[in-house]
Coordinates of C-alpha atoms in Angstrom, one line a residue:
X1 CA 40.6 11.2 -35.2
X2 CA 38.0 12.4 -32.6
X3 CA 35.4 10.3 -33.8
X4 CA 38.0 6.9 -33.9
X5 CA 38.5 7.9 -30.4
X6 CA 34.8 7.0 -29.3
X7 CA 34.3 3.9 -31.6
X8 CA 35.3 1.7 -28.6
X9 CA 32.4 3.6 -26.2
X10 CA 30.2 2.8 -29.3
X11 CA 31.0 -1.0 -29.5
X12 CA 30.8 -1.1 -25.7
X13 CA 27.0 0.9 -26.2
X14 CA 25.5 -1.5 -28.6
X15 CA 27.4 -4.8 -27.3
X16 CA 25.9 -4.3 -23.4
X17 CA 23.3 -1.7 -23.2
X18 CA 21.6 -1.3 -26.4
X19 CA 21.6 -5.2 -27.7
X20 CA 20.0 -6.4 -24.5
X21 CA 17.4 -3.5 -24.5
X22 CA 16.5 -5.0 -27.8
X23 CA 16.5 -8.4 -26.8
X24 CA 14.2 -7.4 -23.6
X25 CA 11.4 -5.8 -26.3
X26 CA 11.3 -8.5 -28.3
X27 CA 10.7 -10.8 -25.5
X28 CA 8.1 -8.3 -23.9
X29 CA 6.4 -9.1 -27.2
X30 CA 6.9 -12.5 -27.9
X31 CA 5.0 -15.9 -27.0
X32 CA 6.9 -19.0 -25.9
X33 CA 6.7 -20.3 -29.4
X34 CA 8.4 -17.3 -30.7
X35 CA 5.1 -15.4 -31.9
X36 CA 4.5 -12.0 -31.6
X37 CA 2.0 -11.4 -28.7
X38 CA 0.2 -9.1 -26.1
X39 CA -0.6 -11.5 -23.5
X40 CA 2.5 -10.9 -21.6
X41 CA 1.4 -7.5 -20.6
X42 CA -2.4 -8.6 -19.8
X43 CA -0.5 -10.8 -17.6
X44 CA 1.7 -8.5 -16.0
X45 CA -1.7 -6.1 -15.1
X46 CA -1.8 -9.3 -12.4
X47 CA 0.6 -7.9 -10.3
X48 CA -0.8 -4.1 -10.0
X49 CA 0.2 -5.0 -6.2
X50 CA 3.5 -5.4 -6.9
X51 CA 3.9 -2.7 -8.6
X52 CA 2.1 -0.5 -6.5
X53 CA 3.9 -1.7 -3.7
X54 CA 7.3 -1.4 -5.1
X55 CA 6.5 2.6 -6.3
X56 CA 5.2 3.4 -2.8
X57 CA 8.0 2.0 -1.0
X58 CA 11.0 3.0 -3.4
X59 CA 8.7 6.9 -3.3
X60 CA 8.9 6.3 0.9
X61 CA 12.5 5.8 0.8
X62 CA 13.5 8.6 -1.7
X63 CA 11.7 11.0 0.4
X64 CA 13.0 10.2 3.7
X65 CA 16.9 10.2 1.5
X66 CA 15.1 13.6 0.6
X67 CA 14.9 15.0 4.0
X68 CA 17.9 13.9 5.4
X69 CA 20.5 13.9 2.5
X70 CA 19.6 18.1 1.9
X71 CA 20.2 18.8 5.4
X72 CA 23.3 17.6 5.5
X73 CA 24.9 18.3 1.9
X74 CA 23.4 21.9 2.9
X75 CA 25.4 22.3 6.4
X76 CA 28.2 20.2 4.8
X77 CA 28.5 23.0 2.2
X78 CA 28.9 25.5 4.8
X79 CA 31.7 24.0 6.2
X80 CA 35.5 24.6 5.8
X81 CA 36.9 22.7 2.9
X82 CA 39.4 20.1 5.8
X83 CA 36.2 19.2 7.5
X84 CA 34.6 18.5 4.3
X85 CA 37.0 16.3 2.4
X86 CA 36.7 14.0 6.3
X87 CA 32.7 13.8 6.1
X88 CA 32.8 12.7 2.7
X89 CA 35.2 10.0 3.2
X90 CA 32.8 8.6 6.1
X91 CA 29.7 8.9 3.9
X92 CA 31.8 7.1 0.5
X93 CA 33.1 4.9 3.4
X94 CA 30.3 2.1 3.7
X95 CA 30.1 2.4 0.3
X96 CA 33.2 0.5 -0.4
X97 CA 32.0 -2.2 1.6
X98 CA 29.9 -5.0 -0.8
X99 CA 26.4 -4.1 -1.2
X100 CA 25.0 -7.7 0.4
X101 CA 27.8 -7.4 3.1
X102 CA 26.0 -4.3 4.6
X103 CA 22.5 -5.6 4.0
X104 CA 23.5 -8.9 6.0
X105 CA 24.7 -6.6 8.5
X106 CA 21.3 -4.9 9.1
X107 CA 19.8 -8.7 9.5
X108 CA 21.9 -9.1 12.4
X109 CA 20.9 -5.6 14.1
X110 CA 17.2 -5.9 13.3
X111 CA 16.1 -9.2 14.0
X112 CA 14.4 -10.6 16.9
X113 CA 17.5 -11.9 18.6
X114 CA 19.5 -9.2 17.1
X115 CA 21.8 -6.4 18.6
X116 CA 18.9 -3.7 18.7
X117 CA 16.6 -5.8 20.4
X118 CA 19.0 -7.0 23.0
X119 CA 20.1 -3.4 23.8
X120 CA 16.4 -2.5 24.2
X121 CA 15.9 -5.9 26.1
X122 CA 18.0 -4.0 28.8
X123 CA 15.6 -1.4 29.7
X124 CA 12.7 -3.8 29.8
X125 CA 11.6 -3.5 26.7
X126 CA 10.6 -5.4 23.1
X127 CA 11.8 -7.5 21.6
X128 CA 10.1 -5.9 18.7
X129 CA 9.2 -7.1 15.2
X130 CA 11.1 -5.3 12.6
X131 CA 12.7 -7.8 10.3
X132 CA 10.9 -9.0 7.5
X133 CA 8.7 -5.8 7.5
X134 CA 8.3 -3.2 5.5
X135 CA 9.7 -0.7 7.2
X136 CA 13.0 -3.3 7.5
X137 CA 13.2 -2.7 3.3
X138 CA 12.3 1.1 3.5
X139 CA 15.5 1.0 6.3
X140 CA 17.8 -1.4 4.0
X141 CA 16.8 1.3 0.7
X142 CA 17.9 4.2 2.9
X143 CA 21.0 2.9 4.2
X144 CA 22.2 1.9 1.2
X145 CA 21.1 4.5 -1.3
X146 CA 21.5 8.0 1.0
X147 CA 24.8 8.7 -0.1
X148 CA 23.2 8.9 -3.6
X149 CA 20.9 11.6 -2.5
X150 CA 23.7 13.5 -0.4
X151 CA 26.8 13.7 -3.1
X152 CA 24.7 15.0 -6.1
X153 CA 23.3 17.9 -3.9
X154 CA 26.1 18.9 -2.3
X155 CA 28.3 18.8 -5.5
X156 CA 25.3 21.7 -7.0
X157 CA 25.0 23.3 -3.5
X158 CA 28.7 23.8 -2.8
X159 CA 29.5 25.3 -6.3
X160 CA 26.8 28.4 -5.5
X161 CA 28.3 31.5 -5.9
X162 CA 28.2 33.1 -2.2
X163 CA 28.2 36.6 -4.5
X164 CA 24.2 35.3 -5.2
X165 CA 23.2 34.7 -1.7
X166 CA 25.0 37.9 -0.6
X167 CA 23.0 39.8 -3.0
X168 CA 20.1 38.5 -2.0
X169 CA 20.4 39.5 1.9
X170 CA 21.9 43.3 0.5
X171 CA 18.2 43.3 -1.1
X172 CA 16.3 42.8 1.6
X173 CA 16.0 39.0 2.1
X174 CA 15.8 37.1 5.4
X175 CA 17.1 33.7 5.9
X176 CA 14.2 31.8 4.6
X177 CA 13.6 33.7 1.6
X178 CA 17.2 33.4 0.8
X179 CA 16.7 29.9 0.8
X180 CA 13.5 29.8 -0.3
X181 CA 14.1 31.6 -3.6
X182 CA 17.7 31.6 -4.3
X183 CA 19.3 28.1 -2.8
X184 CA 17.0 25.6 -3.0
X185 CA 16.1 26.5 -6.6
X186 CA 19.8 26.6 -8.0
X187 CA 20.4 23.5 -6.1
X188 CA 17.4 21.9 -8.0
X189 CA 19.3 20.4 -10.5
X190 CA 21.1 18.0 -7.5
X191 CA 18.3 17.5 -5.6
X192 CA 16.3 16.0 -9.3
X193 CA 19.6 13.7 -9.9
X194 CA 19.8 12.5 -6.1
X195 CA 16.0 11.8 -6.9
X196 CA 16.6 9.9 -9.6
X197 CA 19.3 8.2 -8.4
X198 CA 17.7 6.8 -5.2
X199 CA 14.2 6.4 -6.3
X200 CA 15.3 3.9 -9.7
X201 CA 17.6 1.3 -7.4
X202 CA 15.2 1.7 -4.8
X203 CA 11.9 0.5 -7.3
X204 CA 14.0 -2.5 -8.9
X205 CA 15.9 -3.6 -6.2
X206 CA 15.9 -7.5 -4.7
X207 CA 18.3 -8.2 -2.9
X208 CA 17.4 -6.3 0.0
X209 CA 13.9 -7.4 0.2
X210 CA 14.4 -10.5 -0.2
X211 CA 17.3 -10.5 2.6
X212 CA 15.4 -7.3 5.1
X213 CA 11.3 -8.2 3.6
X214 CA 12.4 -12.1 4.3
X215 CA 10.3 -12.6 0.5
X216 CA 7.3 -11.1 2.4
X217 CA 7.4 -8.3 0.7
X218 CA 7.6 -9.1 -3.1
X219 CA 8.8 -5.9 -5.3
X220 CA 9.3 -5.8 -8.7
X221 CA 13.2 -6.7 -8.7
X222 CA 12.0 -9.8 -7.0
X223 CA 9.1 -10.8 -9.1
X224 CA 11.1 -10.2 -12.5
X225 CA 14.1 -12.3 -11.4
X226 CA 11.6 -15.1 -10.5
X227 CA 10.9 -14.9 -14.6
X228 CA 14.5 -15.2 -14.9
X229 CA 16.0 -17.4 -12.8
X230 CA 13.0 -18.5 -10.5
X231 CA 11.0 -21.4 -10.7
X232 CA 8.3 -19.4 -12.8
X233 CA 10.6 -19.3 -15.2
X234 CA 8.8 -16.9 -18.2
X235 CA 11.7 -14.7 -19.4
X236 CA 8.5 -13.4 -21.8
X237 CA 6.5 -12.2 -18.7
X238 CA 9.9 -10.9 -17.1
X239 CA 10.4 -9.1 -19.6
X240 CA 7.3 -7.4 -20.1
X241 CA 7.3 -6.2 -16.3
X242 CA 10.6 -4.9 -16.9
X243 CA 9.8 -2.8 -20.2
X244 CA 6.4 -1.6 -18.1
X245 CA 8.5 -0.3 -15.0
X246 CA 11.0 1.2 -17.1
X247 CA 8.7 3.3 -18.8
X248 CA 7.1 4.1 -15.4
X249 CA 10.2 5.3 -14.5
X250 CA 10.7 7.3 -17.6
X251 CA 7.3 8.6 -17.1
X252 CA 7.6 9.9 -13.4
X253 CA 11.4 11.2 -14.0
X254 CA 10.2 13.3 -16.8
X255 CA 7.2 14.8 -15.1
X256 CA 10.0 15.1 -12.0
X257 CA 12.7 17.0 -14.4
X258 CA 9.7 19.3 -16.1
X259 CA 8.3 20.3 -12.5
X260 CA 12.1 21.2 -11.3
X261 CA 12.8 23.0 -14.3
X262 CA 10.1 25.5 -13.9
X263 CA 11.0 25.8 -10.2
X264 CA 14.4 27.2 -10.6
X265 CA 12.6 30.4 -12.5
X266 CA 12.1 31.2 -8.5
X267 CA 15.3 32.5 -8.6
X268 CA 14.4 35.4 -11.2
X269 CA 11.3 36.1 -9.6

């Protein structure tokens, strides 16, 4: 009876996950006359910049999620349970706003007639450059993806038995070693799955550099959906760039989960 019970979770598996996985390999591996080929990946080599560029940026924006999503999941853990249940309303709220809603609302506050630049206009100064920039995506990837890093940390942080940490200081241990060797290591596991899921949405996304990067700043989301739906249409070449950044990603979250693994052996140390 168990096992009827997951035959629709199955169906729903191989119908839209598994089935266009396998439909994206053979593609990655097929000419436009249906032969089996390589060329689509010697092509894809030919945008090493995009790639690079997308992994640096989507790396830039985990880390700053990094250093300000602990921080507060950390003193948010500390806090009574009321005060809690209110901050993480406000950081779910934006969140349940449309995803191209809030990016369309960082246009309007970063461009050159925009809402910041005005405000700054009244103290003498700018206007200044910062739509279609770089640093306008890296802004658009953390706004959008930081409650990601905070909820998965402070859901590990938060269920650390205070008996650990009070051992700890009973031993001997100050404040940073505390930390150092008994929270940040248990709360490992939160930190690798905030990681993972900032820095995966942040490599593959379009919309918001195409919207914040003005198409200036060509990532891999954008360059794969010009296979698609662009005029350079080559669902062949899109798809090899896709299977080649999902392995990347396998790749760098696997070297991620092995490092954070042997980290949390801190804690016995």
């Amino acid at each position: 009876m168990k096992k009827l019970l997951s035959v629709p979770y199955v169906v729903w598996m191989a119908v839209f996950i598994c089935a266009p996985m396998a439909l994206v390999v053979v593609y990655a591996f097929s000419s436009a006359g249906g032969g089996f080929t390589m060329r689509n990946f010697q092509d894809s080599a030919n945008y090493a910049n995009v790639f690079l560029r997308s992994l640096s940026l989507a790396a830039i924006a985990t880390v700053i999620c990094l250093v300000i999503g602990y921080p507060v999941a950390y003193a948010l853990s500390r806090e009574g349970e009321r005060l809690q249940s209110v901050v993480m309303m406000l950081i779910m709220l934006p969140m349940w706003m449309n995803f191209l809603l809030r990016t369309y609302a960082w246009m309007s506050l970063l461009e050159n007639n925009g809402l910041i630049n005005n405000f700054l206009g009244l103290f003498g100064l700018g206007p200044f450059r910062m739509i279609n920039t770089q640093g306008a995506v890296v802004l658009g990837m953390v706004y959008n993806y930081l409650p990601f890093m905070i909820l998965p940390i402070y859901s590990v942080i938060v269920k650390i038995d205070p008996s650990v940490v009070d051992a700890s200081r009973d031993l001997g241990a100050n404040s940073y070693r505390v930390f150092t060797r008994v929270t940040f290591p248990l709360s490992l596991p939160g930190v690798l799955s905030g990681v993972t899921m900032t820095f995966v949405p942040s490599v593959s996304t379009f919309a918001i550099s195409k919207l914040l990067g003005g198409g200036k700043e060509l990532l891999l989301g954008d360059l794969i959906e010009m296979q698609f739906l662009g005029s350079a249409y080559n669902p062949q070449l899109g798809s090899a760039i896709s299977l080649v950044m999902m392995v990347l990603i396998l790749i760098l979250m696997s070297l991620m989960n092995k490092f954070g693994g042997g980290s949390e052996d801190a804690v016995l140390l």
